[in-house]
Amino acid sequence: MTNESAELDKTIPCSIAADDRDFLTQFEECTLGKTCWSHEAHIRMAWLRMEQFKTYEEALERIRTGIQAYNSSVQSVGYHETITVAFARLIYAKRAETRAGTWQEFLQHHPNLLQKRCLLEFYSKEILASEKARHEFVKPDKKPLP
């Protein structure tokens, strides 16, 4: 086993069920295994950022920069501004409704957020698939976000 593959092995067993603090540290330090950077991990990280920062704007900025830094560290070009902002808005609104004390509690109340297609309530597929939506926030074309 090479040093590089040994380093990869350290990051892969991150387990999506890891302690929130450990999960966020792995994310921030870009040691979270690439295979663990799932949609659920994105939602969890965003919820944790909302819990961590006082304002939506500050949390959103940390969500954006964190995703971009992580994606860069794993050579991914998958960042999508509209999807990031739309899910941040949904998480922020659902968080205010529920006031869950833990990520697991929040998830029990809002499992639909784990479905990427939940944005189709607000957006057409065409808008979400557009290059413009990938690079800048585009308002929903079906109904307003909360």
Short mmCIF file of N, CA and C in Angstrom, two decimals:
data_model
loop_
_atom_site.label_atom_id
_atom_site.label_comp_id
_atom_site.label_asym_id
_atom_site.label_seq_id
_atom_site.Cartn_x
_atom_site.Cartn_y
_atom_site.Cartn_z
N MET A 1 0.85 -1.19 0.00
CA MET A 1 0.00 0.00 0.00
C MET A 1 0.89 1.24 0.00
N THR A 2 0.61 2.15 -0.91
CA THR A 2 1.40 3.38 -0.99
C THR A 2 0.95 4.35 0.10
N ASN A 3 1.77 5.37 0.34
CA ASN A 3 1.38 6.40 1.31
C ASN A 3 0.10 7.08 0.90
N GLU A 4 -0.05 7.32 -0.42
CA GLU A 4 -1.25 8.00 -0.91
C GLU A 4 -2.50 7.15 -0.64
N SER A 5 -2.43 5.85 -0.92
CA SER A 5 -3.61 5.02 -0.66
C SER A 5 -3.85 4.85 0.83
N ALA A 6 -2.79 4.88 1.63
CA ALA A 6 -2.97 4.82 3.09
C ALA A 6 -3.69 6.06 3.58
N GLU A 7 -3.34 7.23 3.00
CA GLU A 7 -4.03 8.47 3.36
C GLU A 7 -5.49 8.41 2.97
N LEU A 8 -5.78 7.88 1.78
CA LEU A 8 -7.17 7.74 1.34
C LEU A 8 -7.95 6.84 2.28
N ASP A 9 -7.32 5.75 2.72
CA ASP A 9 -8.00 4.82 3.62
C ASP A 9 -8.40 5.50 4.93
N LYS A 10 -7.64 6.49 5.37
CA LYS A 10 -7.97 7.20 6.61
C LYS A 10 -9.24 8.03 6.45
N THR A 11 -9.51 8.48 5.24
CA THR A 11 -10.66 9.36 5.06
C THR A 11 -11.93 8.62 4.67
N ILE A 12 -11.82 7.45 4.07
CA ILE A 12 -13.00 6.77 3.55
C ILE A 12 -13.98 6.34 4.65
N PRO A 13 -13.53 5.74 5.76
CA PRO A 13 -14.52 5.30 6.74
C PRO A 13 -15.08 6.42 7.62
N CYS A 14 -15.40 7.54 7.03
CA CYS A 14 -15.89 8.69 7.80
C CYS A 14 -17.25 8.42 8.42
N SER A 15 -18.04 7.59 7.79
CA SER A 15 -19.37 7.22 8.27
C SER A 15 -20.26 8.44 8.43
N ILE A 16 -21.33 8.45 7.69
CA ILE A 16 -22.27 9.56 7.75
C ILE A 16 -22.88 9.69 9.15
N ALA A 17 -22.79 8.65 9.95
CA ALA A 17 -23.35 8.68 11.30
C ALA A 17 -22.34 9.16 12.34
N ALA A 18 -21.19 9.64 11.92
CA ALA A 18 -20.17 10.12 12.85
C ALA A 18 -20.71 11.28 13.69
N ASP A 19 -20.07 11.50 14.82
CA ASP A 19 -20.39 12.63 15.69
C ASP A 19 -20.40 13.92 14.86
N ASP A 20 -21.36 14.81 15.13
CA ASP A 20 -21.49 16.05 14.36
C ASP A 20 -20.20 16.88 14.35
N ARG A 21 -19.57 17.00 15.49
CA ARG A 21 -18.34 17.79 15.58
C ARG A 21 -17.24 17.15 14.73
N ASP A 22 -17.12 15.82 14.81
CA ASP A 22 -16.13 15.11 14.01
C ASP A 22 -16.44 15.24 12.52
N PHE A 23 -17.71 15.11 12.18
CA PHE A 23 -18.13 15.25 10.78
C PHE A 23 -17.75 16.63 10.24
N LEU A 24 -18.07 17.67 11.00
CA LEU A 24 -17.79 19.04 10.56
C LEU A 24 -16.28 19.28 10.46
N THR A 25 -15.52 18.73 11.39
CA THR A 25 -14.06 18.85 11.33
C THR A 25 -13.52 18.18 10.08
N GLN A 26 -14.01 16.97 9.79
CA GLN A 26 -13.57 16.27 8.57
C GLN A 26 -13.92 17.10 7.33
N PHE A 27 -15.09 17.68 7.33
CA PHE A 27 -15.51 18.51 6.20
C PHE A 27 -14.59 19.73 6.07
N GLU A 28 -14.41 20.45 7.17
CA GLU A 28 -13.60 21.67 7.15
C GLU A 28 -12.15 21.41 6.77
N GLU A 29 -11.62 20.28 7.23
CA GLU A 29 -10.22 19.95 6.95
C GLU A 29 -10.07 19.18 5.64
N CYS A 30 -11.18 18.97 4.96
CA CYS A 30 -11.20 18.26 3.67
C CYS A 30 -10.63 16.85 3.78
N THR A 31 -10.91 16.20 4.92
CA THR A 31 -10.49 14.82 5.11
C THR A 31 -11.68 13.86 5.04
N LEU A 32 -12.85 14.39 4.81
CA LEU A 32 -14.05 13.57 4.63
C LEU A 32 -13.89 12.80 3.33
N GLY A 33 -14.07 11.48 3.39
CA GLY A 33 -13.93 10.67 2.18
C GLY A 33 -14.86 11.14 1.08
N LYS A 34 -14.36 11.18 -0.14
CA LYS A 34 -15.16 11.66 -1.27
C LYS A 34 -16.45 10.86 -1.41
N THR A 35 -16.40 9.57 -1.14
CA THR A 35 -17.60 8.74 -1.24
C THR A 35 -18.62 9.07 -0.15
N CYS A 36 -18.18 9.73 0.90
CA CYS A 36 -19.07 10.13 1.98
C CYS A 36 -19.72 11.49 1.73
N TRP A 37 -19.27 12.21 0.71
CA TRP A 37 -19.80 13.54 0.41
C TRP A 37 -21.06 13.40 -0.44
N SER A 38 -22.08 12.89 0.20
CA SER A 38 -23.37 12.61 -0.43
C SER A 38 -24.32 13.80 -0.28
N HIS A 39 -25.49 13.66 -0.85
CA HIS A 39 -26.51 14.71 -0.67
C HIS A 39 -26.84 14.85 0.82
N GLU A 40 -26.97 13.73 1.51
CA GLU A 40 -27.25 13.78 2.95
C GLU A 40 -26.15 14.53 3.69
N ALA A 41 -24.90 14.31 3.32
CA ALA A 41 -23.79 15.01 3.97
C ALA A 41 -23.88 16.52 3.71
N HIS A 42 -24.26 16.91 2.50
CA HIS A 42 -24.46 18.33 2.20
C HIS A 42 -25.53 18.94 3.11
N ILE A 43 -26.65 18.24 3.24
CA ILE A 43 -27.77 18.74 4.05
C ILE A 43 -27.36 18.81 5.53
N ARG A 44 -26.67 17.79 5.98
CA ARG A 44 -26.21 17.77 7.37
C ARG A 44 -25.26 18.92 7.64
N MET A 45 -24.29 19.12 6.76
CA MET A 45 -23.34 20.21 6.94
C MET A 45 -24.07 21.55 6.96
N ALA A 46 -25.03 21.73 6.06
CA ALA A 46 -25.77 23.00 6.02
C ALA A 46 -26.57 23.20 7.31
N TRP A 47 -27.20 22.15 7.81
CA TRP A 47 -27.94 22.26 9.07
C TRP A 47 -26.99 22.64 10.21
N LEU A 48 -25.83 22.00 10.25
CA LEU A 48 -24.86 22.31 11.30
C LEU A 48 -24.37 23.75 11.20
N ARG A 49 -24.17 24.25 9.99
CA ARG A 49 -23.78 25.65 9.81
C ARG A 49 -24.88 26.59 10.29
N MET A 50 -26.13 26.25 10.01
CA MET A 50 -27.25 27.08 10.48
C MET A 50 -27.28 27.12 12.00
N GLU A 51 -26.95 26.00 12.62
CA GLU A 51 -26.90 25.94 14.08
C GLU A 51 -25.72 26.75 14.63
N GLN A 52 -24.64 26.78 13.89
CA GLN A 52 -23.39 27.37 14.35
C GLN A 52 -23.36 28.90 14.24
N PHE A 53 -23.97 29.46 13.22
CA PHE A 53 -23.87 30.89 12.97
C PHE A 53 -25.18 31.61 13.26
N LYS A 54 -25.08 32.86 13.70
CA LYS A 54 -26.26 33.60 14.16
C LYS A 54 -27.18 34.02 13.03
N THR A 55 -26.63 34.33 11.87
CA THR A 55 -27.48 34.82 10.79
C THR A 55 -27.48 33.84 9.61
N TYR A 56 -28.58 33.88 8.87
CA TYR A 56 -28.69 33.07 7.66
C TYR A 56 -27.56 33.43 6.69
N GLU A 57 -27.30 34.71 6.52
CA GLU A 57 -26.30 35.17 5.56
C GLU A 57 -24.91 34.63 5.90
N GLU A 58 -24.56 34.68 7.18
CA GLU A 58 -23.25 34.17 7.60
C GLU A 58 -23.17 32.66 7.39
N ALA A 59 -24.23 31.96 7.76
CA ALA A 59 -24.25 30.50 7.56
C ALA A 59 -24.15 30.16 6.08
N LEU A 60 -24.92 30.87 5.25
CA LEU A 60 -24.89 30.60 3.81
C LEU A 60 -23.50 30.82 3.24
N GLU A 61 -22.84 31.87 3.65
CA GLU A 61 -21.49 32.13 3.15
C GLU A 61 -20.54 31.00 3.53
N ARG A 62 -20.65 30.51 4.75
CA ARG A 62 -19.79 29.40 5.20
C ARG A 62 -20.16 28.10 4.48
N ILE A 63 -21.43 27.91 4.18
CA ILE A 63 -21.86 26.74 3.41
C ILE A 63 -21.23 26.80 2.02
N ARG A 64 -21.39 27.93 1.36
CA ARG A 64 -20.83 28.11 0.00
C ARG A 64 -19.33 27.86 -0.03
N THR A 65 -18.61 28.61 0.80
CA THR A 65 -17.15 28.52 0.76
C THR A 65 -16.66 27.14 1.18
N GLY A 66 -17.38 26.52 2.11
CA GLY A 66 -17.00 25.18 2.54
C GLY A 66 -17.16 24.15 1.44
N ILE A 67 -18.29 24.19 0.75
CA ILE A 67 -18.53 23.26 -0.36
C ILE A 67 -17.48 23.48 -1.46
N GLN A 68 -17.24 24.72 -1.79
CA GLN A 68 -16.27 25.02 -2.85
C GLN A 68 -14.87 24.55 -2.47
N ALA A 69 -14.47 24.77 -1.22
CA ALA A 69 -13.14 24.33 -0.76
C ALA A 69 -13.06 22.81 -0.76
N TYR A 70 -14.10 22.15 -0.24
CA TYR A 70 -14.09 20.69 -0.22
C TYR A 70 -14.04 20.14 -1.65
N ASN A 71 -14.92 20.65 -2.51
CA ASN A 71 -14.95 20.16 -3.90
C ASN A 71 -13.60 20.35 -4.58
N SER A 72 -12.96 21.47 -4.33
CA SER A 72 -11.64 21.72 -4.91
C SER A 72 -10.63 20.69 -4.40
N SER A 73 -10.72 20.34 -3.13
CA SER A 73 -9.77 19.39 -2.54
C SER A 73 -9.90 17.98 -3.13
N VAL A 74 -11.08 17.66 -3.65
CA VAL A 74 -11.30 16.33 -4.24
C VAL A 74 -11.45 16.41 -5.76
N GLN A 75 -11.04 17.53 -6.32
CA GLN A 75 -11.11 17.78 -7.76
C GLN A 75 -12.51 17.57 -8.34
N SER A 76 -13.51 18.09 -7.64
CA SER A 76 -14.89 18.01 -8.12
C SER A 76 -15.32 19.39 -8.61
N VAL A 77 -16.04 19.41 -9.71
CA VAL A 77 -16.57 20.67 -10.24
C VAL A 77 -18.09 20.72 -10.06
N GLY A 78 -18.58 20.01 -9.06
CA GLY A 78 -20.02 19.84 -8.89
C GLY A 78 -20.77 20.96 -8.19
N TYR A 79 -20.12 22.07 -7.84
CA TYR A 79 -20.83 23.12 -7.11
C TYR A 79 -21.93 23.73 -7.97
N HIS A 80 -23.11 23.93 -7.34
CA HIS A 80 -24.28 24.48 -8.04
C HIS A 80 -24.89 25.53 -7.12
N GLU A 81 -24.76 26.80 -7.50
CA GLU A 81 -25.20 27.91 -6.64
C GLU A 81 -26.69 27.87 -6.32
N THR A 82 -27.53 27.66 -7.31
CA THR A 82 -28.98 27.68 -7.06
C THR A 82 -29.39 26.55 -6.13
N ILE A 83 -28.88 25.36 -6.35
CA ILE A 83 -29.21 24.23 -5.48
C ILE A 83 -28.71 24.49 -4.06
N THR A 84 -27.51 25.03 -3.93
CA THR A 84 -26.97 25.34 -2.60
C THR A 84 -27.85 26.34 -1.86
N VAL A 85 -28.19 27.43 -2.51
CA VAL A 85 -28.99 28.47 -1.86
C VAL A 85 -30.40 27.96 -1.58
N ALA A 86 -31.00 27.25 -2.53
CA ALA A 86 -32.37 26.75 -2.34
C ALA A 86 -32.44 25.79 -1.15
N PHE A 87 -31.52 24.85 -1.06
CA PHE A 87 -31.53 23.94 0.09
C PHE A 87 -31.23 24.69 1.38
N ALA A 88 -30.34 25.66 1.35
CA ALA A 88 -30.06 26.46 2.55
C ALA A 88 -31.33 27.17 3.02
N ARG A 89 -32.09 27.72 2.09
CA ARG A 89 -33.35 28.40 2.44
C ARG A 89 -34.34 27.41 3.04
N LEU A 90 -34.45 26.23 2.44
CA LEU A 90 -35.38 25.22 2.97
C LEU A 90 -34.96 24.77 4.36
N ILE A 91 -33.69 24.52 4.55
CA ILE A 91 -33.20 24.09 5.86
C ILE A 91 -33.44 25.18 6.90
N TYR A 92 -33.16 26.41 6.54
CA TYR A 92 -33.37 27.54 7.45
C TYR A 92 -34.84 27.62 7.87
N ALA A 93 -35.75 27.52 6.92
CA ALA A 93 -37.19 27.60 7.21
C ALA A 93 -37.65 26.42 8.05
N LYS A 94 -37.23 25.22 7.68
CA LYS A 94 -37.64 24.01 8.42
C LYS A 94 -37.06 24.01 9.83
N ARG A 95 -35.86 24.53 9.95
CA ARG A 95 -35.21 24.63 11.26
C ARG A 95 -36.02 25.52 12.19
N ALA A 96 -36.53 26.62 11.68
CA ALA A 96 -37.33 27.54 12.48
C ALA A 96 -38.65 26.90 12.89
N GLU A 97 -39.21 26.06 12.03
CA GLU A 97 -40.47 25.36 12.34
C GLU A 97 -40.28 24.33 13.44
N THR A 98 -39.18 23.61 13.41
CA THR A 98 -38.99 22.43 14.24
C THR A 98 -38.22 22.67 15.52
N ARG A 99 -37.16 23.46 15.43
CA ARG A 99 -36.23 23.67 16.55
C ARG A 99 -35.72 22.35 17.11
N ALA A 100 -35.33 21.46 16.22
CA ALA A 100 -34.74 20.18 16.62
C ALA A 100 -33.41 20.43 17.31
N GLY A 101 -33.12 19.63 18.32
CA GLY A 101 -31.88 19.79 19.06
C GLY A 101 -30.69 19.09 18.44
N THR A 102 -30.96 18.10 17.59
CA THR A 102 -29.88 17.35 16.95
C THR A 102 -30.18 17.17 15.47
N TRP A 103 -29.12 16.83 14.73
CA TRP A 103 -29.26 16.55 13.31
C TRP A 103 -30.26 15.40 13.09
N GLN A 104 -30.15 14.35 13.87
CA GLN A 104 -31.05 13.19 13.71
C GLN A 104 -32.50 13.58 13.97
N GLU A 105 -32.72 14.40 14.96
CA GLU A 105 -34.07 14.89 15.25
C GLU A 105 -34.62 15.71 14.08
N PHE A 106 -33.79 16.60 13.56
CA PHE A 106 -34.18 17.41 12.41
C PHE A 106 -34.54 16.51 11.23
N LEU A 107 -33.71 15.52 10.99
CA LEU A 107 -33.92 14.60 9.88
C LEU A 107 -35.22 13.81 10.04
N GLN A 108 -35.55 13.42 11.25
CA GLN A 108 -36.81 12.71 11.50
C GLN A 108 -38.01 13.57 11.13
N HIS A 109 -37.92 14.86 11.37
CA HIS A 109 -39.03 15.77 11.05
C HIS A 109 -39.09 16.14 9.57
N HIS A 110 -37.95 16.10 8.90
CA HIS A 110 -37.89 16.58 7.51
C HIS A 110 -37.12 15.63 6.59
N PRO A 111 -37.52 14.36 6.52
CA PRO A 111 -36.79 13.41 5.68
C PRO A 111 -36.86 13.75 4.19
N ASN A 112 -37.86 14.52 3.80
CA ASN A 112 -37.99 14.90 2.38
C ASN A 112 -36.79 15.71 1.88
N LEU A 113 -36.07 16.37 2.79
CA LEU A 113 -34.90 17.15 2.37
C LEU A 113 -33.78 16.25 1.86
N LEU A 114 -33.87 14.96 2.16
CA LEU A 114 -32.86 14.03 1.65
C LEU A 114 -33.12 13.64 0.20
N GLN A 115 -34.25 14.06 -0.31
CA GLN A 115 -34.60 13.80 -1.71
C GLN A 115 -34.25 15.03 -2.54
N LYS A 116 -33.31 14.88 -3.45
CA LYS A 116 -32.92 16.02 -4.29
C LYS A 116 -34.12 16.55 -5.07
N ARG A 117 -35.03 15.66 -5.39
CA ARG A 117 -36.19 16.06 -6.20
C ARG A 117 -37.15 16.99 -5.45
N CYS A 118 -36.96 17.18 -4.16
CA CYS A 118 -37.86 18.09 -3.42
C CYS A 118 -37.78 19.51 -3.97
N LEU A 119 -36.69 19.86 -4.65
CA LEU A 119 -36.60 21.19 -5.25
C LEU A 119 -37.52 21.35 -6.45
N LEU A 120 -38.01 20.23 -7.00
CA LEU A 120 -38.91 20.29 -8.15
C LEU A 120 -40.27 20.86 -7.78
N GLU A 121 -40.54 20.99 -6.50
CA GLU A 121 -41.75 21.68 -6.05
C GLU A 121 -41.64 23.18 -6.35
N PHE A 122 -40.42 23.67 -6.43
CA PHE A 122 -40.15 25.09 -6.62
C PHE A 122 -39.59 25.43 -8.01
N TYR A 123 -38.84 24.49 -8.57
CA TYR A 123 -38.12 24.72 -9.82
C TYR A 123 -38.48 23.69 -10.89
N SER A 124 -38.45 24.13 -12.13
CA SER A 124 -38.54 23.18 -13.24
C SER A 124 -37.17 22.54 -13.42
N LYS A 125 -37.16 21.37 -14.03
CA LYS A 125 -35.89 20.68 -14.30
C LYS A 125 -35.01 21.54 -15.22
N GLU A 126 -35.64 22.24 -16.13
CA GLU A 126 -34.88 23.06 -17.09
C GLU A 126 -34.10 24.17 -16.38
N ILE A 127 -34.73 24.81 -15.43
CA ILE A 127 -34.03 25.87 -14.68
C ILE A 127 -32.86 25.28 -13.92
N LEU A 128 -33.10 24.20 -13.18
CA LEU A 128 -32.03 23.60 -12.38
C LEU A 128 -30.88 23.08 -13.24
N ALA A 129 -31.19 22.65 -14.45
CA ALA A 129 -30.15 22.12 -15.34
C ALA A 129 -29.39 23.21 -16.10
N SER A 130 -29.82 24.45 -15.96
CA SER A 130 -29.19 25.52 -16.74
C SER A 130 -27.82 25.91 -16.18
N GLU A 131 -26.96 26.36 -17.08
CA GLU A 131 -25.63 26.85 -16.68
C GLU A 131 -25.77 28.08 -15.79
N LYS A 132 -26.73 28.93 -16.09
CA LYS A 132 -26.94 30.13 -15.27
C LYS A 132 -27.21 29.74 -13.82
N ALA A 133 -28.09 28.75 -13.60
CA ALA A 133 -28.42 28.31 -12.24
C ALA A 133 -27.22 27.69 -11.54
N ARG A 134 -26.35 27.09 -12.29
CA ARG A 134 -25.15 26.49 -11.70
C ARG A 134 -24.22 27.58 -11.15
N HIS A 135 -24.15 28.70 -11.82
CA HIS A 135 -23.17 29.73 -11.47
C HIS A 135 -23.71 30.89 -10.65
N GLU A 136 -25.03 31.10 -10.68
CA GLU A 136 -25.62 32.17 -9.88
C GLU A 136 -27.01 31.74 -9.41
N PHE A 137 -27.47 32.34 -8.33
CA PHE A 137 -28.78 31.97 -7.81
C PHE A 137 -29.87 32.44 -8.77
N VAL A 138 -30.75 31.50 -9.11
CA VAL A 138 -31.90 31.79 -9.96
C VAL A 138 -33.15 31.57 -9.11
N LYS A 139 -34.06 32.53 -9.13
CA LYS A 139 -35.30 32.40 -8.37
C LYS A 139 -36.15 31.27 -8.95
N PRO A 140 -36.95 30.63 -8.10
CA PRO A 140 -37.81 29.53 -8.56
C PRO A 140 -38.81 29.99 -9.62
N ASP A 141 -39.14 29.09 -10.52
CA ASP A 141 -40.11 29.41 -11.56
C ASP A 141 -41.48 28.78 -11.30
N LYS A 142 -41.61 27.97 -10.24
CA LYS A 142 -42.90 27.35 -9.92
C LYS A 142 -43.58 28.04 -8.74
N LYS A 143 -42.88 28.12 -7.63
CA LYS A 143 -43.41 28.82 -6.45
C LYS A 143 -42.23 29.31 -5.62
N PRO A 144 -42.44 30.37 -4.84
CA PRO A 144 -41.33 30.95 -4.07
C PRO A 144 -40.81 29.99 -2.99
N LEU A 145 -39.54 30.10 -2.72
CA LEU A 145 -38.93 29.38 -1.60
C LEU A 145 -39.40 30.04 -0.31
N PRO A 146 -39.44 29.27 0.77
CA PRO A 146 -39.80 29.90 2.06
C PRO A 146 -38.75 30.91 2.51
#
